[in-house]
Amino acid sequence: MINCAIAEGMSRDDFMDLPTSIEDAKHLQVVAAEEFLELHEMLDDRLGPGFGVRVGQKMIIEDYGVLGLSWRTCSRVGEIFKRSDRYFKLLSNTFVWQIKEDGHISHVILNREAHRRGMELSTEASLSATVVVLQAMSEKDILPIQVSFKHNQSQDLTSYDAAFKCKILFNQPTYSISYKTSDLNLRTAKADASINKYLLKQVDENAKGIKIPGNKFVSDVEALIKDGLPTGIPAIQNISELLAMSNRTLTRRLSEANVTYRDLVKKTQEKIAKDMLRDKNQSIGDIAFLTGFSEQSAFNRAFKKWTNQTPSEFRKSI
């Protein structure tokens, strides 16, 4: 927000009285929610209506930390909302995303109470950033067909129109952004690349007799499981689809390598967890999210079953 405000004409001196200085903020992972919301309100007063929307348009996936990292590995565009919902339920109570399909339209609802104006402005930024993130995920110019806000209409809709390019409603029952269901079901650019890669491998196997070695096949499946875990443990059919083969063929190929799909999931979870626990900067909550658990306590129990140590004990022993 501060970078965006400076780009719009404010100076660093305008932020001298912040509870957290600009320099201190560079080294923090979080700031107090009330401080964050107060800054939203101050900048909206100084820079005019739609500042939160303009901030959302400047956000990039890397700005979202671990959550943004997980978005990079989604199979379909709309999966980012499932991952976001899991992440915030595990680590915060700030957001609850919900998708309601209504025919060919999907309404992505942000269940959030705006107890002060800063929360309204923050929600505007979140919905605006959604447009940017979905376009980055799909590498297509997909746009919403409607955006709804619970609060009153702004005096100037210029920034809103530029960001959303669709029908904008105020004083509505929910905060939501609506897309064509087909757009949310688009494969992400990364998933398309993965499928093309495996299709080429199968062409080599079928036409040239070049069989993919068992250990290479297993490592490829592990990589896809790792990508899918932030949404929860991926079903075998999801992995089969990305490999462009049937469940039966996938099961057979894994059996030839003396491993089952279930065992491979557990092995992948354990490996990710151990690797991430060696990084003291990664929170255990983030690790639980990235390994497919919906509760940190469930992750703790599973890790102790794998290693006879809790995650904290394992980290201290390194």
mmCIF file of N, CA and C in Angstrom, residues 228-283:
data_model
loop_
_atom_site.group_PDB
_atom_site.id
_atom_site.type_symbol
_atom_site.label_atom_id
_atom_site.label_comp_id
_atom_site.label_asym_id
_atom_site.label_seq_id
_atom_site.Cartn_x
_atom_site.Cartn_y
_atom_site.Cartn_z
ATOM 1 N N GLY A 228 -0.416 -30.775 -5.734
ATOM 2 C CA GLY A 228 -1.839 -30.825 -5.390
ATOM 3 C C GLY A 228 -2.141 -30.745 -3.912
ATOM 4 N N LEU A 229 -1.148 -30.997 -3.041
ATOM 5 C CA LEU A 229 -1.406 -31.093 -1.605
ATOM 6 C C LEU A 229 -2.004 -29.836 -0.965
ATOM 7 N N PRO A 230 -1.659 -28.612 -1.390
ATOM 8 C CA PRO A 230 -2.273 -27.450 -0.736
ATOM 9 C C PRO A 230 -3.798 -27.391 -0.857
ATOM 10 N N THR A 231 -4.378 -28.151 -1.785
ATOM 11 C CA THR A 231 -5.841 -28.221 -1.881
ATOM 12 C C THR A 231 -6.390 -29.352 -1.013
ATOM 13 N N GLY A 232 -5.513 -30.148 -0.413
ATOM 14 C CA GLY A 232 -5.885 -31.348 0.297
ATOM 15 C C GLY A 232 -5.288 -32.534 -0.446
ATOM 16 N N ILE A 233 -5.352 -33.720 0.131
ATOM 17 C CA ILE A 233 -4.757 -34.891 -0.523
ATOM 18 C C ILE A 233 -5.433 -35.116 -1.872
ATOM 19 N N PRO A 234 -4.677 -35.088 -2.972
ATOM 20 C CA PRO A 234 -5.299 -35.222 -4.294
ATOM 21 C C PRO A 234 -5.803 -36.638 -4.546
ATOM 22 N N ALA A 235 -6.998 -36.741 -5.083
ATOM 23 C CA ALA A 235 -7.543 -38.052 -5.462
ATOM 24 C C ALA A 235 -6.730 -38.616 -6.618
ATOM 25 N N ILE A 236 -6.668 -39.931 -6.694
ATOM 26 C CA ILE A 236 -5.860 -40.565 -7.735
ATOM 27 C C ILE A 236 -6.346 -40.175 -9.127
ATOM 28 N N GLN A 237 -7.652 -39.938 -9.276
ATOM 29 C CA GLN A 237 -8.159 -39.563 -10.602
ATOM 30 C C GLN A 237 -7.649 -38.197 -11.044
ATOM 31 N N ASN A 238 -7.387 -37.304 -10.066
ATOM 32 C CA ASN A 238 -6.827 -36.000 -10.425
ATOM 33 C C ASN A 238 -5.421 -36.133 -10.994
ATOM 34 N N ILE A 239 -4.630 -37.003 -10.387
ATOM 35 C CA ILE A 239 -3.273 -37.235 -10.879
ATOM 36 C C ILE A 239 -3.312 -37.969 -12.215
ATOM 37 N N SER A 240 -4.210 -38.929 -12.340
ATOM 38 C CA SER A 240 -4.349 -39.668 -13.611
ATOM 39 C C SER A 240 -4.674 -38.711 -14.750
ATOM 40 N N GLU A 241 -5.561 -37.753 -14.475
ATOM 41 C CA GLU A 241 -5.955 -36.791 -15.507
ATOM 42 C C GLU A 241 -4.758 -35.965 -15.963
ATOM 43 N N LEU A 242 -3.938 -35.534 -15.012
ATOM 44 C CA LEU A 242 -2.765 -34.735 -15.363
ATOM 45 C C LEU A 242 -1.726 -35.558 -16.129
ATOM 46 N N LEU A 243 -1.751 -36.865 -15.913
ATOM 47 C CA LEU A 243 -0.838 -37.750 -16.637
ATOM 48 C C LEU A 243 -1.453 -38.270 -17.933
ATOM 49 N N ALA A 244 -2.702 -37.849 -18.190
ATOM 50 C CA ALA A 244 -3.423 -38.276 -19.401
ATOM 51 C C ALA A 244 -3.478 -39.793 -19.507
ATOM 52 N N MET A 245 -3.824 -40.448 -18.388
ATOM 53 C CA MET A 245 -3.975 -41.908 -18.393
ATOM 54 C C MET A 245 -5.094 -42.287 -17.433
ATOM 55 N N SER A 246 -5.512 -43.534 -17.475
ATOM 56 C CA SER A 246 -6.593 -43.992 -16.605
ATOM 57 C C SER A 246 -6.056 -44.289 -15.205
ATOM 58 N N ASN A 247 -6.997 -44.357 -14.221
ATOM 59 C CA ASN A 247 -6.599 -44.730 -12.861
ATOM 60 C C ASN A 247 -5.937 -46.105 -12.857
ATOM 61 N N ARG A 248 -6.498 -47.012 -13.642
ATOM 62 C CA ARG A 248 -5.971 -48.383 -13.679
ATOM 63 C C ARG A 248 -4.539 -48.404 -14.185
ATOM 64 N N THR A 249 -4.276 -47.622 -15.246
ATOM 65 C CA THR A 249 -2.914 -47.589 -15.792
ATOM 66 C C THR A 249 -1.946 -46.986 -14.788
ATOM 67 N N LEU A 250 -2.364 -45.916 -14.120
ATOM 68 C CA LEU A 250 -1.501 -45.294 -13.116
ATOM 69 C C LEU A 250 -1.200 -46.278 -11.989
ATOM 70 N N THR A 251 -2.223 -46.966 -11.498
ATOM 71 C CA THR A 251 -2.029 -47.935 -10.424
ATOM 72 C C THR A 251 -1.077 -49.046 -10.855
ATOM 73 N N ARG A 252 -1.248 -49.510 -12.090
ATOM 74 C CA ARG A 252 -0.381 -50.586 -12.596
ATOM 75 C C ARG A 252 1.062 -50.127 -12.704
ATOM 76 N N ARG A 253 1.273 -48.916 -13.236
ATOM 77 C CA ARG A 253 2.635 -48.410 -13.397
ATOM 78 C C ARG A 253 3.327 -48.226 -12.040
ATOM 79 N N LEU A 254 2.562 -47.780 -11.046
ATOM 80 C CA LEU A 254 3.148 -47.644 -9.712
ATOM 81 C C LEU A 254 3.452 -49.012 -9.111
ATOM 82 N N SER A 255 2.551 -49.978 -9.342
ATOM 83 C CA SER A 255 2.766 -51.342 -8.844
ATOM 84 C C SER A 255 4.026 -51.953 -9.441
ATOM 85 N N GLU A 256 4.273 -51.662 -10.714
ATOM 86 C CA GLU A 256 5.498 -52.163 -11.362
ATOM 87 C C GLU A 256 6.750 -51.602 -10.699
ATOM 88 N N ALA A 257 6.598 -50.434 -10.081
ATOM 89 C CA ALA A 257 7.721 -49.810 -9.363
ATOM 90 C C ALA A 257 7.676 -50.150 -7.870
ATOM 91 N N ASN A 258 6.791 -51.102 -7.492
ATOM 92 C CA ASN A 258 6.683 -51.600 -6.109
ATOM 93 C C ASN A 258 6.240 -50.524 -5.119
ATOM 94 N N VAL A 259 5.266 -49.708 -5.523
ATOM 95 C CA VAL A 259 4.730 -48.691 -4.625
ATOM 96 C C VAL A 259 3.240 -48.526 -4.897
ATOM 97 N N THR A 260 2.474 -48.169 -3.862
ATOM 98 C CA THR A 260 1.061 -47.873 -4.037
ATOM 99 C C THR A 260 0.864 -46.362 -4.020
ATOM 100 N N TYR A 261 -0.252 -45.911 -4.556
ATOM 101 C CA TYR A 261 -0.523 -44.482 -4.578
ATOM 102 C C TYR A 261 -0.625 -43.929 -3.163
ATOM 103 N N ARG A 262 -1.297 -44.653 -2.281
ATOM 104 C CA ARG A 262 -1.471 -44.193 -0.896
ATOM 105 C C ARG A 262 -0.119 -44.026 -0.198
ATOM 106 N N ASP A 263 0.766 -45.012 -0.374
ATOM 107 C CA ASP A 263 2.085 -44.934 0.255
ATOM 108 C C ASP A 263 2.895 -43.770 -0.322
ATOM 109 N N LEU A 264 2.704 -43.515 -1.610
ATOM 110 C CA LEU A 264 3.447 -42.437 -2.254
ATOM 111 C C LEU A 264 2.998 -41.069 -1.722
ATOM 112 N N VAL A 265 1.698 -40.937 -1.452
ATOM 113 C CA VAL A 265 1.191 -39.692 -0.868
ATOM 114 C C VAL A 265 1.854 -39.449 0.489
ATOM 115 N N LYS A 266 1.860 -40.484 1.346
ATOM 116 C CA LYS A 266 2.452 -40.336 2.678
ATOM 117 C C LYS A 266 3.939 -40.033 2.585
ATOM 118 N N LYS A 267 4.637 -40.714 1.694
ATOM 119 C CA LYS A 267 6.071 -40.483 1.512
ATOM 120 C C LYS A 267 6.327 -39.031 1.080
ATOM 121 N N THR A 268 5.488 -38.539 0.175
ATOM 122 C CA THR A 268 5.645 -37.168 -0.323
ATOM 123 C C THR A 268 5.376 -36.165 0.793
ATOM 124 N N GLN A 269 4.320 -36.395 1.571
ATOM 125 C CA GLN A 269 4.014 -35.499 2.691
ATOM 126 C C GLN A 269 5.173 -35.448 3.682
ATOM 127 N N GLU A 270 5.704 -36.608 4.027
ATOM 128 C CA GLU A 270 6.793 -36.665 5.005
ATOM 129 C C GLU A 270 8.043 -35.954 4.483
ATOM 130 N N LYS A 271 8.349 -36.157 3.220
ATOM 131 C CA LYS A 271 9.548 -35.539 2.634
ATOM 132 C C LYS A 271 9.417 -34.010 2.622
ATOM 133 N N ILE A 272 8.258 -33.518 2.192
ATOM 134 C CA ILE A 272 8.034 -32.066 2.164
ATOM 135 C C ILE A 272 8.154 -31.495 3.572
ATOM 136 N N ALA A 273 7.512 -32.165 4.530
ATOM 137 C CA ALA A 273 7.515 -31.679 5.910
ATOM 138 C C ALA A 273 8.940 -31.597 6.461
ATOM 139 N N LYS A 274 9.726 -32.634 6.268
ATOM 140 C CA LYS A 274 11.102 -32.642 6.789
ATOM 141 C C LYS A 274 11.944 -31.561 6.126
ATOM 142 N N ASP A 275 11.805 -31.433 4.814
ATOM 143 C CA ASP A 275 12.580 -30.410 4.090
ATOM 144 C C ASP A 275 12.235 -29.012 4.584
ATOM 145 N N MET A 276 10.932 -28.755 4.790
ATOM 146 C CA MET A 276 10.510 -27.417 5.192
ATOM 147 C C MET A 276 10.829 -27.127 6.654
ATOM 148 N N LEU A 277 10.832 -28.149 7.498
ATOM 149 C CA LEU A 277 11.154 -27.928 8.910
ATOM 150 C C LEU A 277 12.618 -27.549 9.093
ATOM 151 N N ARG A 278 13.450 -27.892 8.125
ATOM 152 C CA ARG A 278 14.865 -27.497 8.192
ATOM 153 C C ARG A 278 15.036 -25.999 7.964
ATOM 154 N N ASP A 279 14.014 -25.382 7.380
ATOM 155 C CA ASP A 279 14.019 -23.924 7.189
ATOM 156 C C ASP A 279 13.332 -23.300 8.391
ATOM 157 N N LYS A 280 14.105 -22.697 9.289
ATOM 158 C CA LYS A 280 13.543 -22.174 10.544
ATOM 159 C C LYS A 280 12.571 -21.012 10.315
ATOM 160 N N ASN A 281 12.571 -20.454 9.107
ATOM 161 C CA ASN A 281 11.678 -19.325 8.816
ATOM 162 C C ASN A 281 10.272 -19.770 8.433
ATOM 163 N N GLN A 282 10.096 -21.057 8.159
ATOM 164 C CA GLN A 282 8.772 -21.564 7.773
ATOM 165 C C GLN A 282 7.982 -21.923 9.024
ATOM 166 N N SER A 283 6.795 -21.369 9.158
ATOM 167 C CA SER A 283 5.969 -21.701 10.323
ATOM 168 C C SER A 283 5.400 -23.105 10.165
#
